[in-house]
CSV table of C-alpha atoms in Angstrom, one decimal:
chain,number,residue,atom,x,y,z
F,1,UNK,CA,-85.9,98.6,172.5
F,2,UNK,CA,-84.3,102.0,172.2
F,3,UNK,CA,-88.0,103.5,173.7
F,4,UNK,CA,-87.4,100.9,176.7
F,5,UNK,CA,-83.9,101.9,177.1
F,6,UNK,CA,-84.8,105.9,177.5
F,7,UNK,CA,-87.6,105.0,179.9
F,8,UNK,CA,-84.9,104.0,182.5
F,9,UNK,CA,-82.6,106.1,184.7
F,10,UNK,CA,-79.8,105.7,186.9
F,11,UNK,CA,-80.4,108.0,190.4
F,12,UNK,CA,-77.6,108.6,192.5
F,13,UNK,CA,-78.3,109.9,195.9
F,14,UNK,CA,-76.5,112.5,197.9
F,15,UNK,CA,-73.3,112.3,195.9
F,16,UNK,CA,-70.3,113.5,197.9
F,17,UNK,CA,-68.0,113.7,195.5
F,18,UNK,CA,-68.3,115.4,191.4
F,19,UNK,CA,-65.7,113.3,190.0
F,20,UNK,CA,-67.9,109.8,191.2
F,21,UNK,CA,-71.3,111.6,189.0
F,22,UNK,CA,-68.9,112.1,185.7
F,23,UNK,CA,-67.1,108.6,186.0
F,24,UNK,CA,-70.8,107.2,186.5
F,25,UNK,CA,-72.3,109.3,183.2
F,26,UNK,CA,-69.3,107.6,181.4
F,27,UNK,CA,-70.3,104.3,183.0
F,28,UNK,CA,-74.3,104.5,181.8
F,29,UNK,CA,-72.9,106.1,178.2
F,30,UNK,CA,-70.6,103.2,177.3
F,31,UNK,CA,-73.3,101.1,177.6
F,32,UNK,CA,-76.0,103.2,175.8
F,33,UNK,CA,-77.8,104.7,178.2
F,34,UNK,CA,-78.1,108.6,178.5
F,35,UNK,CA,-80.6,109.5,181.7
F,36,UNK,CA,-78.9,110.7,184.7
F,37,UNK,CA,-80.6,112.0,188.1
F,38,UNK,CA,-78.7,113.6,191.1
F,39,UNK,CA,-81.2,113.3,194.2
F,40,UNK,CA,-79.2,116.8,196.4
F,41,UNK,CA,-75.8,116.3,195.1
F,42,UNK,CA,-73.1,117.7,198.0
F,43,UNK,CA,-71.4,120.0,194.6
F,44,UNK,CA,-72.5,119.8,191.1
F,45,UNK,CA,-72.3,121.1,188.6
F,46,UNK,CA,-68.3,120.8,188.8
F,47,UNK,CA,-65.2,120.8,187.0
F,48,UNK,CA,-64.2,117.2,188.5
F,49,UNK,CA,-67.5,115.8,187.1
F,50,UNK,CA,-66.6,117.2,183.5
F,51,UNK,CA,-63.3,115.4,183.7
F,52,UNK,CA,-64.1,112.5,184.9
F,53,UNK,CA,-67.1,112.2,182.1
F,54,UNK,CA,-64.5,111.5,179.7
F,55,UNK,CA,-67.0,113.1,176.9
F,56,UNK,CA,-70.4,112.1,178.5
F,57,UNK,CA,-71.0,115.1,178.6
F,58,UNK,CA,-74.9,114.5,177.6
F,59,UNK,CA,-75.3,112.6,180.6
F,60,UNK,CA,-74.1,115.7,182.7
F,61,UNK,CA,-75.5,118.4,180.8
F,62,UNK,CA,-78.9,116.4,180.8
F,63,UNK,CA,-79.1,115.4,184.3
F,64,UNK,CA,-82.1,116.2,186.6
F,65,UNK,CA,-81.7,117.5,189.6
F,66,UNK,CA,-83.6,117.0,192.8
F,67,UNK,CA,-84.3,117.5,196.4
F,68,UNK,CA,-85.5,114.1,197.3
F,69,UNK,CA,-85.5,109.9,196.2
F,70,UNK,CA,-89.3,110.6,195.9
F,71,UNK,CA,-89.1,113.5,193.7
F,72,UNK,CA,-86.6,111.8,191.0
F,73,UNK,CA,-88.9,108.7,190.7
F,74,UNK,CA,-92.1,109.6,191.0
F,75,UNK,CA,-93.2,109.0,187.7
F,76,UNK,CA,-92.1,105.3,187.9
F,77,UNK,CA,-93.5,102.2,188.7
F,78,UNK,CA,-90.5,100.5,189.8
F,79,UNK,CA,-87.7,101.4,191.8
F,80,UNK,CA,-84.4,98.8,192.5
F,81,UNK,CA,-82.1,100.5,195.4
F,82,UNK,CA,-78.5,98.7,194.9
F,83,UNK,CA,-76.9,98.6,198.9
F,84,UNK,CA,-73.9,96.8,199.9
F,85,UNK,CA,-75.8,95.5,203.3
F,86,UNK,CA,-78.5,94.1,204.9
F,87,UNK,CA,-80.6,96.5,206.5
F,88,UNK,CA,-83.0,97.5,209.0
F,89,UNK,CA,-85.8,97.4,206.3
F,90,UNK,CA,-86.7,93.8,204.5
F,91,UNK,CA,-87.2,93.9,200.5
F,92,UNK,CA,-86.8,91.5,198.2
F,93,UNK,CA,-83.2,91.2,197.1
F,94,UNK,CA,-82.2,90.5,194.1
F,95,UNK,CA,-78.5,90.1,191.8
F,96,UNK,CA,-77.7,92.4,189.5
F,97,UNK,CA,-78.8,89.9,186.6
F,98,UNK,CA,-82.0,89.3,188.2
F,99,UNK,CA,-82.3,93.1,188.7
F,100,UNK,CA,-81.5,93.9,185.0
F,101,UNK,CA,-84.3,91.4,184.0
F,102,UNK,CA,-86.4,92.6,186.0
F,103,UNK,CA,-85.9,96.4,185.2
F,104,UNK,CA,-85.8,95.5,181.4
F,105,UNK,CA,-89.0,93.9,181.3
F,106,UNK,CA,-90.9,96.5,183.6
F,107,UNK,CA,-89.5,99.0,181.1
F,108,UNK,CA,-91.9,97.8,178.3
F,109,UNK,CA,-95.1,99.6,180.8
F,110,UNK,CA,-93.0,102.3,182.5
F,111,UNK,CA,-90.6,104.7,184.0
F,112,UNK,CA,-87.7,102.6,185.6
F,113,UNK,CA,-84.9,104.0,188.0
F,114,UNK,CA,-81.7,102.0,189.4
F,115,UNK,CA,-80.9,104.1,192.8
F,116,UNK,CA,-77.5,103.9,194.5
F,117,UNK,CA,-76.8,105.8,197.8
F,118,UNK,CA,-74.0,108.1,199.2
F,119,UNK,CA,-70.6,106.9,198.4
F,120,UNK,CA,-69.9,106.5,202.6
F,121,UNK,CA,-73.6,105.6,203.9
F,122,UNK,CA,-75.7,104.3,200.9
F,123,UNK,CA,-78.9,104.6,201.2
F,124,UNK,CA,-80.5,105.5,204.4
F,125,UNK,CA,-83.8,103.3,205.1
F,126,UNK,CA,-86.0,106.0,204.4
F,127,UNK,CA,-85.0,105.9,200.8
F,128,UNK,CA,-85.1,102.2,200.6
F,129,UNK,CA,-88.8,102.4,201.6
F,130,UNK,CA,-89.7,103.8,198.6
F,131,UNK,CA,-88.0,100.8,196.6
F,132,UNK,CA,-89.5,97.6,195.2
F,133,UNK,CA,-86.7,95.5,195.7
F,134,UNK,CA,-83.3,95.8,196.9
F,135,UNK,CA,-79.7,95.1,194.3
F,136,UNK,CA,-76.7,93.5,196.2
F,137,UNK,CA,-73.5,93.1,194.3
F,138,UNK,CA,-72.1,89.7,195.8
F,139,UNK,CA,-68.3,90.8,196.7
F,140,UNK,CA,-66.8,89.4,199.2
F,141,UNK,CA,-67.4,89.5,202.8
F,142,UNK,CA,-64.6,91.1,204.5
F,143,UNK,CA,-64.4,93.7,201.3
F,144,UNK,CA,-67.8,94.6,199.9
F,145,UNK,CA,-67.4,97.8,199.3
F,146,UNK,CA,-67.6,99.1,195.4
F,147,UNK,CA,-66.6,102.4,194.2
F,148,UNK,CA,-70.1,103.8,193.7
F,149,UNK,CA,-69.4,104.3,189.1
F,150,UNK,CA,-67.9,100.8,189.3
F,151,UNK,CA,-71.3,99.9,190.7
F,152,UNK,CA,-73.3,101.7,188.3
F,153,UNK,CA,-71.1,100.1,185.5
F,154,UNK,CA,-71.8,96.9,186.3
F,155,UNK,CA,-75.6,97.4,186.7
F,156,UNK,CA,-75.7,99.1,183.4
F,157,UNK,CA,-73.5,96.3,181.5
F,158,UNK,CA,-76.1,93.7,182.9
F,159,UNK,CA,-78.8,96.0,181.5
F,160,UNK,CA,-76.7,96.4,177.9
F,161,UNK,CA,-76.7,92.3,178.5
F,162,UNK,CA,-80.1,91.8,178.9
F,163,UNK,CA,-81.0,94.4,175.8
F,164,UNK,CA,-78.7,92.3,173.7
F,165,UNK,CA,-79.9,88.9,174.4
F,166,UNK,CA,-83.4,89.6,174.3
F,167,UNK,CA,-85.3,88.6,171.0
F,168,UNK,CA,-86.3,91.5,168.9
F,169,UNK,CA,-89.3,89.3,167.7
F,170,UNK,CA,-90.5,89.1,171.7
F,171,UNK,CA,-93.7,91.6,172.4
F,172,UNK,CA,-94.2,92.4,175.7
F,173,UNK,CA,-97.5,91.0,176.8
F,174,UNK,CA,-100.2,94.4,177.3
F,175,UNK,CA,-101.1,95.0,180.6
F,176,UNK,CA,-103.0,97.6,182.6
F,177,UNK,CA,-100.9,100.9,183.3
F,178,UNK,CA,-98.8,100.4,187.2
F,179,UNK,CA,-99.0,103.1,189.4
F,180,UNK,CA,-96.3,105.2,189.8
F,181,UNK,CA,-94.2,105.9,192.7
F,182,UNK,CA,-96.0,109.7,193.0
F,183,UNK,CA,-99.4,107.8,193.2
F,184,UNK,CA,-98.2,104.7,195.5
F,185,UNK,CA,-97.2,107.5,198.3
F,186,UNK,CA,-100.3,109.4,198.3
F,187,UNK,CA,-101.9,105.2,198.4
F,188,UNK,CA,-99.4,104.9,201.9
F,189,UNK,CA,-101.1,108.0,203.1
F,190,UNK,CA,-104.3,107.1,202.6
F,191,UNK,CA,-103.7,104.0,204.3
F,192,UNK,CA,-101.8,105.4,207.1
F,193,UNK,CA,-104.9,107.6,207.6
F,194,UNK,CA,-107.8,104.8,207.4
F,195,UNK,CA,-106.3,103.0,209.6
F,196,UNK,CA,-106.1,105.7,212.2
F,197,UNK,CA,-110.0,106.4,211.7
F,198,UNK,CA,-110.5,103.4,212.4
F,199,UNK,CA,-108.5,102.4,215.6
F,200,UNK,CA,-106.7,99.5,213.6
F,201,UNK,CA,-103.6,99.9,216.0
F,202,UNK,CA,-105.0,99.4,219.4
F,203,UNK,CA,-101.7,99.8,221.1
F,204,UNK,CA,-99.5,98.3,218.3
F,205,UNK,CA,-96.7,99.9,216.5
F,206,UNK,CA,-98.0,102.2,213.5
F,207,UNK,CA,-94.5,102.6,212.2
F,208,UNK,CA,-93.4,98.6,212.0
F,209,UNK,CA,-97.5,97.9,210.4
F,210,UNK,CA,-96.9,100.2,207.7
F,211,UNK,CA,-93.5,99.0,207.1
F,212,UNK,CA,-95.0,95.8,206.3
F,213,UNK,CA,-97.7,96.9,203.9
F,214,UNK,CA,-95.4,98.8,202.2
F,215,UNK,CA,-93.3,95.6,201.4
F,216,UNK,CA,-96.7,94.0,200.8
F,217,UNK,CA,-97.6,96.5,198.5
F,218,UNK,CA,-94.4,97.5,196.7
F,219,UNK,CA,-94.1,93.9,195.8
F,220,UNK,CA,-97.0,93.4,194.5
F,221,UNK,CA,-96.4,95.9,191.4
F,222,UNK,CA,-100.2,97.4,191.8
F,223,UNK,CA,-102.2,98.8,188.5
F,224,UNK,CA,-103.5,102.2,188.6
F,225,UNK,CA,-107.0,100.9,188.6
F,226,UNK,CA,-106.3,98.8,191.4
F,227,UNK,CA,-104.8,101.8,193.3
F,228,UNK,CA,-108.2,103.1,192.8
F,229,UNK,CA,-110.0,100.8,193.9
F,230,UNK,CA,-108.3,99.7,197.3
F,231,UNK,CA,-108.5,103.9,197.8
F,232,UNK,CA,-112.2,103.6,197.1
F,233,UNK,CA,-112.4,101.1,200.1
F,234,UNK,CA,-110.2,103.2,202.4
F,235,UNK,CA,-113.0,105.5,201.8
F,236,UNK,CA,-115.9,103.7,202.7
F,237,UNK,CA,-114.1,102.2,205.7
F,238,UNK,CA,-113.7,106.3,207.3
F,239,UNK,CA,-116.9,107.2,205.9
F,240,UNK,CA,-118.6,104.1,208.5
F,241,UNK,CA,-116.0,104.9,211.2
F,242,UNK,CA,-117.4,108.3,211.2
F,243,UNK,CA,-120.7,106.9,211.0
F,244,UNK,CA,-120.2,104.9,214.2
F,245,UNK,CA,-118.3,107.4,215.9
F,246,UNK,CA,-122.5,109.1,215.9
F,247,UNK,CA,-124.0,106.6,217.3
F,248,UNK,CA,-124.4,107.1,220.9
């Protein structure tokens, strides 16, 4: 359990403020948890982030640091962005029970990251493109708005939960390595691209397609070897629409 604990990490997302990224390293420390990523915080390192650690200082000291959603998870296979809205793009949503369970369990194969956007904006829809499913914390209506560590708190508590309950006797069932978020983008690309070289569009939107596979995609939770495969096909589908564009 402790191997399945370290392989998941809480991103936050263009943090504005230092003191929120030291009262969320307290938030995943209380509950066990010890990997931190800041994706372009607005200022950190800072002395508000020290303070407000409250001795998580691990957390801070430890966190990665990087330009881009994409760069801090690319070495997972699933990604759960927690947003206080409905937006623009369509994922499956889940509670933060349901997100705990299912983060826990993916944890037994690979790299996990819970992802929480901007205190003010959240996350934009570009960022929740490259997530699996969406979190929603069910506040109220006419007040949803959480304080971005008393959001991490409670996703990390149902994690701590879902640890605790879980039967140390339970072996998670082998199954072929996923693909990781690093290897699902180049996948998009590729399929962008074949679809071009072969005129798939004729006149319809590229952008609102590929939105679509990606959510048909993403949910699937693809193997490597099927990555492979589906690529091997993208291949043979230019390789005869080059072949056609010969023949006079």
């Amino acid at each position: 359990m402790a191997d399945r604990n370290n392989r998941i990490r809480f991103v936050l997302v263009r943090t504005s403020h230092p003191g929120n990224i030291g009262a969320a390293a307290r938030a995943i420390g209380t509950m066990g948890f010890k990997r931190l990523s800041l994706v372009a915080p607005h200022r950190f390192p800072h002395a508000d982030a020290v303070a407000m650690a409250a001795g998580a200082l691990e957390q801070l000291e430890n966190a990665a640091i990087t330009p881009t959603l994409v760069d801090a998870t690319a070495d997972c296979t699933l990604v759960l962005g927690c947003t206080a809205r409905k937006r623009v793009v369509q994922l499956e949503e889940l509670s933060p029970r349901e997100a705990a369970a299912r983060a826990l369990a993916a944890s037994a194969h690979g790299e996990v990251a819970i992802v929480f956007g901007n205190e003010r904006t959240g996350l934009e829809n570009d960022e929740l493109m490259s997530c699996h499913a969406a979190v929603h914390i069910p506040s109220v209506e006419d007040f949803p708005s959480l304080n971005l560590a008393q959001a991490v708190q409670l996703l990390a508590y149902e994690l701590r939960l879902a640890m605790l309950e879980q039967s140390p006797a339970v072996v998670a069932e082998p199954r072929e390595a996923l693909a990781s978020v690093d290897e699902m983008e180049h996948f998009f690309g590729h399929l962008a691209q074949m679809l071009d070289d072969i005129d798939f569009h004729k006149g319809r939107s590229p952008m609102t397609i590929m939105k679509r596979l990606r959510r048909l995609f993403l949910r699937t939770g693809l193997e490597q070897r099927e990555v492979r495969i589906l690529r091997g096909i993208f291949d043979d589908a230019q390789r005869m629409a080059r072949l056609a564009k010969k023949i006079p």
